[in-house]
mmCIF file of N, CA, C and O in Angstrom:
data_model
loop_
_atom_site.group_PDB
_atom_site.id
_atom_site.type_symbol
_atom_site.label_atom_id
_atom_site.label_comp_id
_atom_site.label_asym_id
_atom_site.label_seq_id
_atom_site.Cartn_x
_atom_site.Cartn_y
_atom_site.Cartn_z
ATOM 1 N N MET A 20 165.039 100.942 122.359
ATOM 2 C CA MET A 20 164.005 101.573 122.506
ATOM 3 C C MET A 20 162.647 100.839 122.467
ATOM 4 O O MET A 20 162.446 99.678 122.137
ATOM 5 N N SER A 21 162.319 101.092 123.701
ATOM 6 C CA SER A 21 160.466 100.846 123.873
ATOM 7 C C SER A 21 159.778 100.471 122.709
ATOM 8 O O SER A 21 159.783 101.634 121.657
ATOM 9 N N VAL A 22 158.934 99.275 122.869
ATOM 10 C CA VAL A 22 157.862 99.338 122.226
ATOM 11 C C VAL A 22 156.200 99.522 123.072
ATOM 12 O O VAL A 22 156.593 99.187 124.181
ATOM 13 N N VAL A 23 155.496 100.073 122.324
ATOM 14 C CA VAL A 23 154.153 100.179 122.627
ATOM 15 C C VAL A 23 153.125 99.489 122.124
ATOM 16 O O VAL A 23 153.059 99.506 120.750
ATOM 17 N N LYS A 24 152.289 98.600 122.679
ATOM 18 C CA LYS A 24 151.518 97.415 122.056
ATOM 19 C C LYS A 24 149.948 98.440 122.897
ATOM 20 O O LYS A 24 149.503 98.246 123.611
ATOM 21 N N ILE A 25 149.244 98.463 121.988
ATOM 22 C CA ILE A 25 147.780 99.101 122.405
ATOM 23 C C ILE A 25 146.490 97.604 121.739
ATOM 24 O O ILE A 25 146.866 97.980 120.193
ATOM 25 N N ASN A 26 146.062 97.251 122.368
ATOM 26 C CA ASN A 26 144.683 96.256 122.011
ATOM 27 C C ASN A 26 143.322 96.952 121.944
ATOM 28 O O ASN A 26 143.376 97.376 123.249
ATOM 29 N N VAL A 27 143.199 97.222 120.948
ATOM 30 C CA VAL A 27 142.210 97.790 121.163
ATOM 31 C C VAL A 27 140.531 96.839 121.116
ATOM 32 O O VAL A 27 140.303 95.958 119.887
ATOM 33 N N LEU A 28 139.801 96.977 122.424
ATOM 34 C CA LEU A 28 138.872 95.745 122.078
ATOM 35 C C LEU A 28 137.674 96.448 122.239
ATOM 36 O O LEU A 28 137.341 97.762 122.733
ATOM 37 N N THR A 29 136.485 95.771 121.755
ATOM 38 C CA THR A 29 135.079 96.765 121.031
ATOM 39 C C THR A 29 134.391 95.454 121.984
ATOM 40 O O THR A 29 134.251 94.451 122.252
ATOM 41 N N VAL A 30 133.939 96.204 123.179
ATOM 42 C CA VAL A 30 133.223 95.481 124.011
ATOM 43 C C VAL A 30 131.897 96.055 124.701
ATOM 44 O O VAL A 30 131.599 97.511 124.662
ATOM 45 N N PRO A 31 130.648 95.237 124.170
ATOM 46 C CA PRO A 31 129.575 95.513 124.706
ATOM 47 C C PRO A 31 129.310 95.687 126.072
ATOM 48 O O PRO A 31 129.919 95.760 126.903
ATOM 49 N N ALA A 32 128.124 96.933 126.149
ATOM 50 C CA ALA A 32 128.079 97.425 127.721
ATOM 51 C C ALA A 32 127.618 96.550 128.468
ATOM 52 O O ALA A 32 128.465 96.418 129.943
ATOM 53 N N GLU A 33 126.722 95.360 128.293
ATOM 54 C CA GLU A 33 126.720 94.267 129.043
ATOM 55 C C GLU A 33 127.878 93.186 129.503
ATOM 56 O O GLU A 33 127.932 92.906 130.661
ATOM 57 N N GLN A 34 128.902 93.531 128.900
ATOM 58 C CA GLN A 34 130.374 92.617 128.877
ATOM 59 C C GLN A 34 131.431 93.490 129.656
ATOM 60 O O GLN A 34 132.344 92.802 130.127
ATOM 61 N N ARG A 35 131.357 94.561 129.866
ATOM 62 C CA ARG A 35 132.503 95.470 130.470
ATOM 63 C C ARG A 35 132.835 94.783 131.832
ATOM 64 O O ARG A 35 133.818 94.780 132.206
ATOM 65 N N GLU A 36 132.057 94.587 132.858
ATOM 66 C CA GLU A 36 132.162 94.176 133.836
ATOM 67 C C GLU A 36 132.928 92.695 133.511
ATOM 68 O O GLU A 36 134.161 92.496 134.742
ATOM 69 N N VAL A 37 132.719 92.036 132.794
ATOM 70 C CA VAL A 37 132.855 90.853 132.734
ATOM 71 C C VAL A 37 134.424 90.807 132.454
ATOM 72 O O VAL A 37 135.590 90.098 132.861
ATOM 73 N N LEU A 38 134.817 91.796 131.107
ATOM 74 C CA LEU A 38 136.094 92.048 130.798
ATOM 75 C C LEU A 38 137.069 92.755 132.037
ATOM 76 O O LEU A 38 138.229 91.748 132.420
ATOM 77 N N GLU A 39 136.527 93.651 132.850
ATOM 78 C CA GLU A 39 137.374 94.142 133.965
ATOM 79 C C GLU A 39 137.823 92.917 135.115
ATOM 80 O O GLU A 39 138.769 92.945 135.506
ATOM 81 N N GLN A 40 136.656 92.387 135.400
ATOM 82 C CA GLN A 40 137.203 91.157 135.964
ATOM 83 C C GLN A 40 137.977 90.306 135.955
ATOM 84 O O GLN A 40 138.874 89.601 136.327
ATOM 85 N N ARG A 41 137.930 89.758 134.173
ATOM 86 C CA ARG A 41 138.860 88.720 133.629
ATOM 87 C C ARG A 41 140.301 89.524 133.742
ATOM 88 O O ARG A 41 141.395 88.375 134.170
ATOM 89 N N PHE A 42 140.518 90.773 133.626
ATOM 90 C CA PHE A 42 142.014 91.127 133.872
ATOM 91 C C PHE A 42 142.299 91.396 134.989
ATOM 92 O O PHE A 42 143.191 91.223 135.315
ATOM 93 N N ALA A 43 141.502 91.812 136.144
ATOM 94 C CA ALA A 43 141.685 91.695 137.497
ATOM 95 C C ALA A 43 142.287 90.286 138.013
ATOM 96 O O ALA A 43 143.207 90.606 138.639
ATOM 97 N N SER A 44 141.675 89.636 137.530
ATOM 98 C CA SER A 44 141.787 88.186 138.206
ATOM 99 C C SER A 44 143.478 87.632 137.348
ATOM 100 O O SER A 44 144.005 86.339 137.954
ATOM 101 N N ARG A 45 143.418 88.132 136.378
ATOM 102 C CA ARG A 45 145.066 87.476 135.753
ATOM 103 C C ARG A 45 146.295 88.337 136.448
ATOM 104 O O ARG A 45 147.654 88.371 135.773
ATOM 105 N N ALA A 46 146.303 89.003 137.493
ATOM 106 C CA ALA A 46 147.269 89.836 137.872
ATOM 107 C C ALA A 46 148.395 88.696 138.120
ATOM 108 O O ALA A 46 148.252 87.503 138.265
ATOM 109 N N GLY A 47 149.813 88.967 137.516
ATOM 110 C CA GLY A 47 151.035 88.683 137.516
ATOM 111 C C GLY A 47 151.133 88.001 136.097
ATOM 112 O O GLY A 47 152.310 87.397 135.901
ATOM 113 N N ALA A 48 150.125 87.729 135.084
ATOM 114 C CA ALA A 48 150.193 87.333 134.131
ATOM 115 C C ALA A 48 151.598 87.661 132.903
ATOM 116 O O ALA A 48 151.847 86.853 132.236
ATOM 117 N N VAL A 49 151.233 89.206 132.733
ATOM 118 C CA VAL A 49 152.080 89.710 132.304
ATOM 119 C C VAL A 49 153.649 90.294 133.163
ATOM 120 O O VAL A 49 154.515 90.203 132.250
ATOM 121 N N GLU A 50 153.047 90.497 134.404
ATOM 122 C CA GLU A 50 154.634 91.058 134.862
ATOM 123 C C GLU A 50 155.413 91.017 134.768
ATOM 124 O O GLU A 50 156.493 91.508 135.292
ATOM 125 N N ASN A 51 155.370 89.502 135.109
ATOM 126 C CA ASN A 51 156.957 88.560 135.020
ATOM 127 C C ASN A 51 157.389 88.340 133.792
ATOM 128 O O ASN A 51 158.388 87.291 134.050
ATOM 129 N N SER A 52 156.942 88.826 132.990
ATOM 130 C CA SER A 52 157.834 88.344 131.706
ATOM 131 C C SER A 52 158.858 89.186 131.340
ATOM 132 O O SER A 52 158.870 90.267 131.684
ATOM 133 N N ASP A 53 160.062 88.471 130.295
ATOM 134 C CA ASP A 53 161.085 89.038 130.411
ATOM 135 C C ASP A 53 160.566 90.629 129.398
ATOM 136 O O ASP A 53 159.875 90.227 128.390
ATOM 137 N N GLY A 54 161.219 91.444 129.955
ATOM 138 C CA GLY A 54 161.066 92.583 128.884
ATOM 139 C C GLY A 54 159.943 93.639 128.917
ATOM 140 O O GLY A 54 159.325 94.642 128.522
ATOM 141 N N PHE A 55 159.278 92.973 129.887
ATOM 142 C CA PHE A 55 157.840 93.902 130.367
ATOM 143 C C PHE A 55 157.927 95.067 130.922
ATOM 144 O O PHE A 55 158.794 95.398 131.715
ATOM 145 N N GLU A 56 157.378 96.582 130.767
ATOM 146 C CA GLU A 56 157.469 97.423 131.643
ATOM 147 C C GLU A 56 156.357 98.287 131.983
ATOM 148 O O GLU A 56 156.191 98.405 132.824
ATOM 149 N N TRP A 57 155.278 97.898 131.313
ATOM 150 C CA TRP A 57 153.934 98.485 131.645
ATOM 151 C C TRP A 57 152.678 97.721 131.722
ATOM 152 O O TRP A 57 152.764 97.410 130.415
ATOM 153 N N PHE A 58 151.699 98.017 131.968
ATOM 154 C CA PHE A 58 150.215 97.580 131.485
ATOM 155 C C PHE A 58 149.376 98.753 132.078
ATOM 156 O O PHE A 58 149.307 99.284 133.166
ATOM 157 N N GLU A 59 148.524 98.884 131.280
ATOM 158 C CA GLU A 59 147.328 99.822 131.880
ATOM 159 C C GLU A 59 146.037 99.196 131.322
ATOM 160 O O GLU A 59 145.790 98.873 130.032
ATOM 161 N N LEU A 60 145.049 98.921 131.892
ATOM 162 C CA LEU A 60 143.485 98.785 131.255
ATOM 163 C C LEU A 60 142.448 100.231 131.198
ATOM 164 O O LEU A 60 142.470 100.740 132.014
ATOM 165 N N LEU A 61 142.498 100.510 130.242
ATOM 166 C CA LEU A 61 141.829 101.752 129.902
ATOM 167 C C LEU A 61 140.239 101.687 129.762
ATOM 168 O O LEU A 61 139.743 101.101 128.495
ATOM 169 N N ARG A 62 139.382 101.890 130.132
ATOM 170 C CA ARG A 62 138.104 102.007 130.198
ATOM 171 C C ARG A 62 137.387 103.444 129.367
ATOM 172 O O ARG A 62 137.756 104.325 129.935
ATOM 173 N N PRO A 63 136.611 103.294 128.337
ATOM 174 C CA PRO A 63 135.796 104.287 127.673
ATOM 175 C C PRO A 63 135.300 105.320 128.507
ATOM 176 O O PRO A 63 134.348 104.785 129.576
ATOM 177 N N VAL A 64 135.525 106.557 128.530
ATOM 178 C CA VAL A 64 134.594 107.208 129.529
ATOM 179 C C VAL A 64 133.148 107.868 128.558
ATOM 180 O O VAL A 64 132.302 107.759 129.030
ATOM 181 N N GLU A 65 133.228 108.014 127.292
ATOM 182 C CA GLU A 65 132.257 108.116 126.696
ATOM 183 C C GLU A 65 132.948 108.383 125.169
ATOM 184 O O GLU A 65 133.711 108.252 124.701
ATOM 185 N N GLY A 66 131.113 108.040 124.223
ATOM 186 C CA GLY A 66 131.385 108.146 123.211
ATOM 187 C C GLY A 66 131.977 106.827 122.486
ATOM 188 O O GLY A 66 132.064 106.831 121.114
ATOM 189 N N THR A 67 132.394 105.443 123.113
ATOM 190 C CA THR A 67 132.807 104.624 122.423
ATOM 191 C C THR A 67 132.827 103.394 122.997
ATOM 192 O O THR A 67 132.716 103.967 124.510
ATOM 193 N N ASP A 68 132.683 102.564 122.449
ATOM 194 C CA ASP A 68 132.297 100.989 123.290
ATOM 195 C C ASP A 68 133.854 100.236 123.365
ATOM 196 O O ASP A 68 133.696 99.084 123.396
ATOM 197 N N GLN A 69 134.579 100.719 123.244
ATOM 198 C CA GLN A 69 136.154 100.460 122.775
ATOM 199 C C GLN A 69 137.317 100.568 124.522
ATOM 200 O O GLN A 69 137.465 101.893 124.510
ATOM 201 N N TYR A 70 137.403 99.297 125.058
ATOM 202 C CA TYR A 70 138.690 99.975 125.621
ATOM 203 C C TYR A 70 139.889 99.505 125.303
ATOM 204 O O TYR A 70 140.021 99.121 124.178
ATOM 205 N N LEU A 71 140.918 99.875 125.777
ATOM 206 C CA LEU A 71 142.201 100.071 125.133
ATOM 207 C C LEU A 71 143.241 99.292 126.299
ATOM 208 O O LEU A 71 143.270 99.632 127.560
ATOM 209 N N VAL A 72 143.921 98.056 125.755
ATOM 210 C CA VAL A 72 144.966 97.450 126.745
ATOM 211 C C VAL A 72 146.468 97.840 126.154
ATOM 212 O O VAL A 72 146.750 97.917 125.177
ATOM 213 N N TYR A 73 147.174 98.844 127.012
ATOM 214 C CA TYR A 73 148.014 99.132 127.170
ATOM 215 C C TYR A 73 149.491 98.147 127.300
ATOM 216 O O TYR A 73 149.501 98.173 128.656
ATOM 217 N N THR A 74 150.298 98.051 126.563
ATOM 218 C CA THR A 74 151.662 97.038 127.560
ATOM 219 C C THR A 74 152.403 97.981 126.513
ATOM 220 O O THR A 74 152.905 98.646 125.784
ATOM 221 N N ARG A 75 153.492 98.249 127.215
ATOM 222 C CA ARG A 75 155.016 98.708 127.049
ATOM 223 C C ARG A 75 156.057 97.580 127.269
ATOM 224 O O ARG A 75 156.034 97.196 128.281
ATOM 225 N N TRP A 76 157.034 97.451 125.960
ATOM 226 C CA TRP A 76 157.941 96.111 126.144
ATOM 227 C C TRP A 76 159.121 96.688 125.941
ATOM 228 O O TRP A 76 159.361 97.644 125.110
ATOM 229 N N HIS A 77 160.271 96.251 126.526
ATOM 230 C CA HIS A 77 161.559 96.642 126.270
ATOM 231 C C HIS A 77 162.306 96.574 124.314
ATOM 232 O O HIS A 77 162.718 97.393 124.385
ATOM 233 N N SER A 78 161.297 95.322 124.143
ATOM 234 C CA SER A 78 161.576 95.373 122.663
ATOM 235 C C SER A 78 160.523 94.370 121.827
ATOM 236 O O SER A 78 160.134 94.182 122.296
ATOM 237 N N GLU A 79 160.865 94.367 120.644
ATOM 238 C CA GLU A 79 159.501 93.858 119.832
ATOM 239 C C GLU A 79 159.749 92.473 120.294
ATOM 240 O O GLU A 79 158.707 92.120 120.179
ATOM 241 N N GLU A 80 160.981 91.892 120.171
ATOM 242 C CA GLU A 80 161.383 90.663 120.488
ATOM 243 C C GLU A 80 160.899 89.979 121.622
ATOM 244 O O GLU A 80 160.322 88.926 121.488
ATOM 245 N N ASP A 81 160.703 91.067 122.763
ATOM 246 C CA ASP A 81 159.991 90.767 124.043
ATOM 247 C C ASP A 81 158.441 90.255 124.113
ATOM 248 O O ASP A 81 158.195 89.537 124.146
ATOM 249 N N PHE A 82 157.932 91.127 123.596
ATOM 250 C CA PHE A 82 156.642 91.013 123.171
ATOM 251 C C PHE A 82 156.073 89.987 122.695
ATOM 252 O O PHE A 82 155.408 89.343 122.547
ATOM 253 N N LYS A 83 157.095 89.640 120.974
ATOM 254 C CA LYS A 83 156.906 88.668 120.560
ATOM 255 C C LYS A 83 156.725 86.914 121.205
ATOM 256 O O LYS A 83 156.039 85.914 121.363
ATOM 257 N N ALA A 84 157.849 87.321 122.133
ATOM 258 C CA ALA A 84 158.528 86.061 123.010
ATOM 259 C C ALA A 84 156.719 85.661 124.027
ATOM 260 O O ALA A 84 156.951 84.479 124.303
ATOM 261 N N TRP A 85 156.392 86.845 124.347
ATOM 262 C CA TRP A 85 155.213 86.750 125.165
ATOM 263 C C TRP A 85 153.637 86.347 124.871
ATOM 264 O O TRP A 85 153.282 85.535 125.250
ATOM 265 N N MET A 86 153.744 86.965 123.427
ATOM 266 C CA MET A 86 152.827 86.457 122.506
ATOM 267 C C MET A 86 152.858 84.954 122.117
ATOM 268 O O MET A 86 151.840 84.176 122.432
ATOM 269 N N GLU A 87 153.911 84.380 122.170
ATOM 270 C CA GLU A 87 154.226 82.895 121.555
ATOM 271 C C GLU A 87 153.951 82.095 122.856
ATOM 272 O O GLU A 87 153.860 81.000 122.528
ATOM 273 N N GLY A 88 154.258 82.736 123.772
ATOM 274 C CA GLY A 88 154.316 81.706 125.040
ATOM 275 C C GLY A 88 153.123 82.018 126.169
ATOM 276 O O GLY A 88 152.030 81.358 125.942
ATOM 277 N N PRO A 89 153.588 82.963 127.378
ATOM 278 C CA PRO A 89 152.294 82.909 128.153
ATOM 279 C C PRO A 89 151.118 83.688 127.822
ATOM 280 O O PRO A 89 150.099 83.105 128.192
ATOM 281 N N MET A 90 151.198 84.172 126.676
ATOM 282 C CA MET A 90 150.234 85.040 126.348
ATOM 283 C C MET A 90 148.683 84.086 125.669
ATOM 284 O O MET A 90 147.651 83.992 125.884
ATOM 285 N N ARG A 91 149.916 82.808 124.911
ATOM 286 C CA ARG A 91 148.902 81.937 124.126
ATOM 287 C C ARG A 91 148.145 81.522 125.208
ATOM 288 O O ARG A 91 147.292 80.835 124.756
ATOM 289 N N ALA A 92 149.123 80.430 126.125
ATOM 290 C CA ALA A 92 148.227 79.943 126.679
ATOM 291 C C ALA A 92 147.490 80.459 127.421
ATOM 292 O O ALA A 92 146.510 79.585 128.248
ATOM 293 N N ALA A 93 147.524 81.518 128.171
ATOM 294 C CA ALA A 93 146.492 82.516 128.850
ATOM 295 C C ALA A 93 145.176 82.328 127.975
ATOM 296 O O ALA A 93 144.269 82.677 128.893
ATOM 297 N N HIS A 94 145.277 82.724 127.006
ATOM 298 C CA HIS A 94 143.648 82.873 126.293
ATOM 299 C C HIS A 94 143.292 81.378 125.452
ATOM 300 O O HIS A 94 142.586 81.438 124.826
ATOM 301 N N ARG A 95 144.098 80.154 125.760
ATOM 302 C CA ARG A 95 143.471 79.265 125.469
ATOM 303 C C ARG A 95 142.078 79.204 126.016
ATOM 304 O O ARG A 95 141.959 78.894 127.358
ATOM 305 N N PRO A 96 140.845 78.787 125.523
ATOM 306 C CA PRO A 96 139.325 78.631 126.114
ATOM 307 C C PRO A 96 139.747 77.474 127.038
ATOM 308 O O PRO A 96 139.715 76.472 126.367
ATOM 309 N N ALA A 97 139.334 77.710 128.277
ATOM 310 C CA ALA A 97 139.214 76.368 129.047
ATOM 311 C C ALA A 97 138.460 76.524 129.949
ATOM 312 O O ALA A 97 137.806 77.476 130.601
ATOM 313 N N ALA A 98 138.007 75.547 130.610
ATOM 314 C CA ALA A 98 136.784 75.004 131.774
ATOM 315 C C ALA A 98 136.855 73.719 132.382
ATOM 316 O O ALA A 98 137.246 72.947 131.818
ATOM 317 N N PRO A 99 136.398 73.999 133.772
ATOM 318 C CA PRO A 99 135.971 73.006 134.206
ATOM 319 C C PRO A 99 135.035 71.677 133.598
ATOM 320 O O PRO A 99 134.349 72.011 132.544
ATOM 321 N N GLU A 100 135.476 70.405 133.898
ATOM 322 C CA GLU A 100 134.567 69.108 133.417
ATOM 323 C C GLU A 100 133.768 69.323 132.915
ATOM 324 O O GLU A 100 132.915 69.948 134.285
ATOM 325 N N GLY A 101 132.851 69.423 132.469
ATOM 326 C CA GLY A 101 131.372 69.498 132.110
ATOM 327 C C GLY A 101 130.688 70.750 131.609
ATOM 328 O O GLY A 101 129.698 71.162 131.784
ATOM 329 N N GLU A 102 131.487 71.880 132.008
ATOM 330 C CA GLU A 102 131.410 73.277 131.807
ATOM 331 C C GLU A 102 131.760 73.908 130.187
ATOM 332 O O GLU A 102 132.817 73.617 129.813
ATOM 333 N N ALA A 103 131.064 74.816 129.554
ATOM 334 C CA ALA A 103 131.451 75.081 128.633
ATOM 335 C C ALA A 103 132.498 76.259 128.430
ATOM 336 O O ALA A 103 132.744 76.607 129.624
ATOM 337 N N PRO A 104 133.356 76.442 127.750
ATOM 338 C CA PRO A 104 134.432 77.196 127.578
ATOM 339 C C PRO A 104 133.837 78.797 127.830
ATOM 340 O O PRO A 104 132.659 79.133 127.154
ATOM 341 N N LYS A 105 134.615 79.872 128.481
ATOM 342 C CA LYS A 105 134.316 81.190 128.511
ATOM 343 C C LYS A 105 134.085 81.739 127.351
ATOM 344 O O LYS A 105 134.998 81.736 126.662
ATOM 345 N N ARG A 106 133.025 82.359 126.881
ATOM 346 C CA ARG A 106 132.933 83.208 125.919
ATOM 347 C C ARG A 106 133.725 84.434 125.965
ATOM 348 O O ARG A 106 133.739 85.262 126.765
ATOM 349 N N PRO A 107 134.290 84.747 124.894
ATOM 350 C CA PRO A 107 135.273 86.316 125.114
ATOM 351 C C PRO A 107 134.214 87.600 125.376
ATOM 352 O O PRO A 107 133.135 87.583 125.117
ATOM 353 N N ALA A 108 134.866 88.528 126.471
ATOM 354 C CA ALA A 108 133.777 89.802 126.532
ATOM 355 C C ALA A 108 134.081 90.555 125.634
ATOM 356 O O ALA A 108 133.064 91.389 125.235
ATOM 357 N N ALA A 109 134.968 90.473 124.349
ATOM 358 C CA ALA A 109 135.395 91.672 123.832
ATOM 359 C C ALA A 109 134.740 91.129 122.365
ATOM 360 O O ALA A 109 134.653 89.910 121.963
ATOM 361 N N SER A 110 134.115 92.046 121.120
ATOM 362 C CA SER A 110 133.335 91.293 120.013
ATOM 363 C C SER A 110 134.280 91.923 118.959
ATOM 364 O O SER A 110 134.317 91.438 117.728
ATOM 365 N N GLY A 111 135.378 92.441 119.340
ATOM 366 C CA GLY A 111 136.414 92.943 118.295
ATOM 367 C C GLY A 111 137.913 93.153 118.927
ATOM 368 O O GLY A 111 137.527 93.997 120.013
ATOM 369 N N SER A 112 138.914 93.199 118.167
ATOM 370 C CA SER A 112 139.807 93.392 118.578
ATOM 371 C C SER A 112 140.862 93.486 117.593
ATOM 372 O O SER A 112 141.170 93.159 116.409
ATOM 373 N N THR A 113 141.627 94.897 117.955
ATOM 374 C CA THR A 113 142.596 95.554 116.626
ATOM 375 C C THR A 113 143.937 95.654 117.863
ATOM 376 O O THR A 113 144.042 96.518 118.755
ATOM 377 N N LEU A 114 145.037 95.585 117.294
ATOM 378 C CA LEU A 114 146.359 95.744 117.906
ATOM 379 C C LEU A 114 147.049 96.981 116.881
ATOM 380 O O LEU A 114 147.147 96.877 116.066
ATOM 381 N N TRP A 115 147.499 98.125 117.797
ATOM 382 C CA TRP A 115 147.922 99.410 117.160
ATOM 383 C C TRP A 115 149.707 98.650 117.579
ATOM 384 O O TRP A 115 149.884 98.334 119.011
ATOM 385 N N SER A 116 150.713 99.229 117.143
ATOM 386 C CA SER A 116 152.044 99.252 117.350
ATOM 387 C C SER A 116 153.023 100.412 117.415
ATOM 388 O O SER A 116 152.707 101.175 116.545
ATOM 389 N N PHE A 117 153.713 101.015 118.348
ATOM 390 C CA PHE A 117 154.519 101.891 118.434
ATOM 391 C C PHE A 117 155.442 102.413 118.855
ATOM 392 O O PHE A 117 155.904 101.365 120.020
ATOM 393 N N GLU A 118 156.662 102.938 118.388
ATOM 394 C CA GLU A 118 158.020 102.862 119.060
ATOM 395 C C GLU A 118 158.224 103.986 120.034
ATOM 396 O O GLU A 118 157.291 104.903 119.787
ATOM 397 N N VAL A 119 158.451 103.831 121.270
ATOM 398 C CA VAL A 119 158.657 105.055 122.089
ATOM 399 C C VAL A 119 159.896 105.986 121.436
ATOM 400 O O VAL A 119 160.830 105.671 121.571
ATOM 401 N N VAL A 120 159.575 107.093 120.742
ATOM 402 C CA VAL A 120 160.283 107.927 120.436
ATOM 403 C C VAL A 120 160.710 109.202 121.636
ATOM 404 O O VAL A 120 162.069 109.256 121.555
ATOM 405 N N GLN A 121 159.870 109.796 122.338
ATOM 406 C CA GLN A 121 159.941 110.548 123.444
ATOM 407 C C GLN A 121 159.295 110.012 125.022
ATOM 408 O O GLN A 121 158.244 109.391 124.769
ATOM 409 N N SER A 122 160.120 110.495 126.148
ATOM 410 C CA SER A 122 159.004 109.998 126.991
ATOM 411 C C SER A 122 159.641 111.053 128.397
ATOM 412 O O SER A 122 160.665 111.630 128.481
ATOM 413 N N ALA A 123 158.394 111.416 128.988
ATOM 414 C CA ALA A 123 158.653 112.162 130.127
ATOM 415 C C ALA A 123 157.952 111.611 131.324
ATOM 416 O O ALA A 123 156.631 111.187 131.322
ATOM 417 N N GLY A 124 158.441 111.598 132.498
ATOM 418 C CA GLY A 124 157.862 111.303 133.751
ATOM 419 C C GLY A 124 157.528 112.657 134.534
ATOM 420 O O GLY A 124 158.213 113.406 134.440
ATOM 421 N N PRO A 125 157.378 112.452 135.792
ATOM 422 C CA PRO A 125 157.297 113.577 137.033
ATOM 423 C C PRO A 125 158.238 114.225 137.138
ATOM 424 O O PRO A 125 159.430 113.153 137.600
ATOM 425 N N LYS A 126 158.535 115.235 137.525
ATOM 426 C CA LYS A 126 160.320 115.711 138.191
ATOM 427 C C LYS A 126 160.092 115.199 139.262
ATOM 428 O O LYS A 126 159.021 115.180 140.080
ATOM 429 N N ALA A 127 161.175 114.742 139.954
ATOM 430 C CA ALA A 127 161.630 113.919 141.157
ATOM 431 C C ALA A 127 161.495 115.355 142.333
ATOM 432 O O ALA A 127 161.845 116.048 142.155
#
């Protein structure tokens, strides 16, 4: 049974473009991970400053392996010599977890 992880990121209006550019530049960072099934970055349209980062995994174990390996390495603050590390674009983060009970796609 697949699992879904939704990271709820609180992003101030002035940081939205920064956040979206950072996600765009990370292409391939999660897609090659064992058990990875799907990713979406959802931009709020109205009434909230929270982005949703949706990922779907084959199992909880696959997600945990990604969290402990590639994700941890990708989120280490790094900067070229003499530059300050990048500040986070989000001011808050909450992780929601779900099991997929039912799923449907378009008819072929």
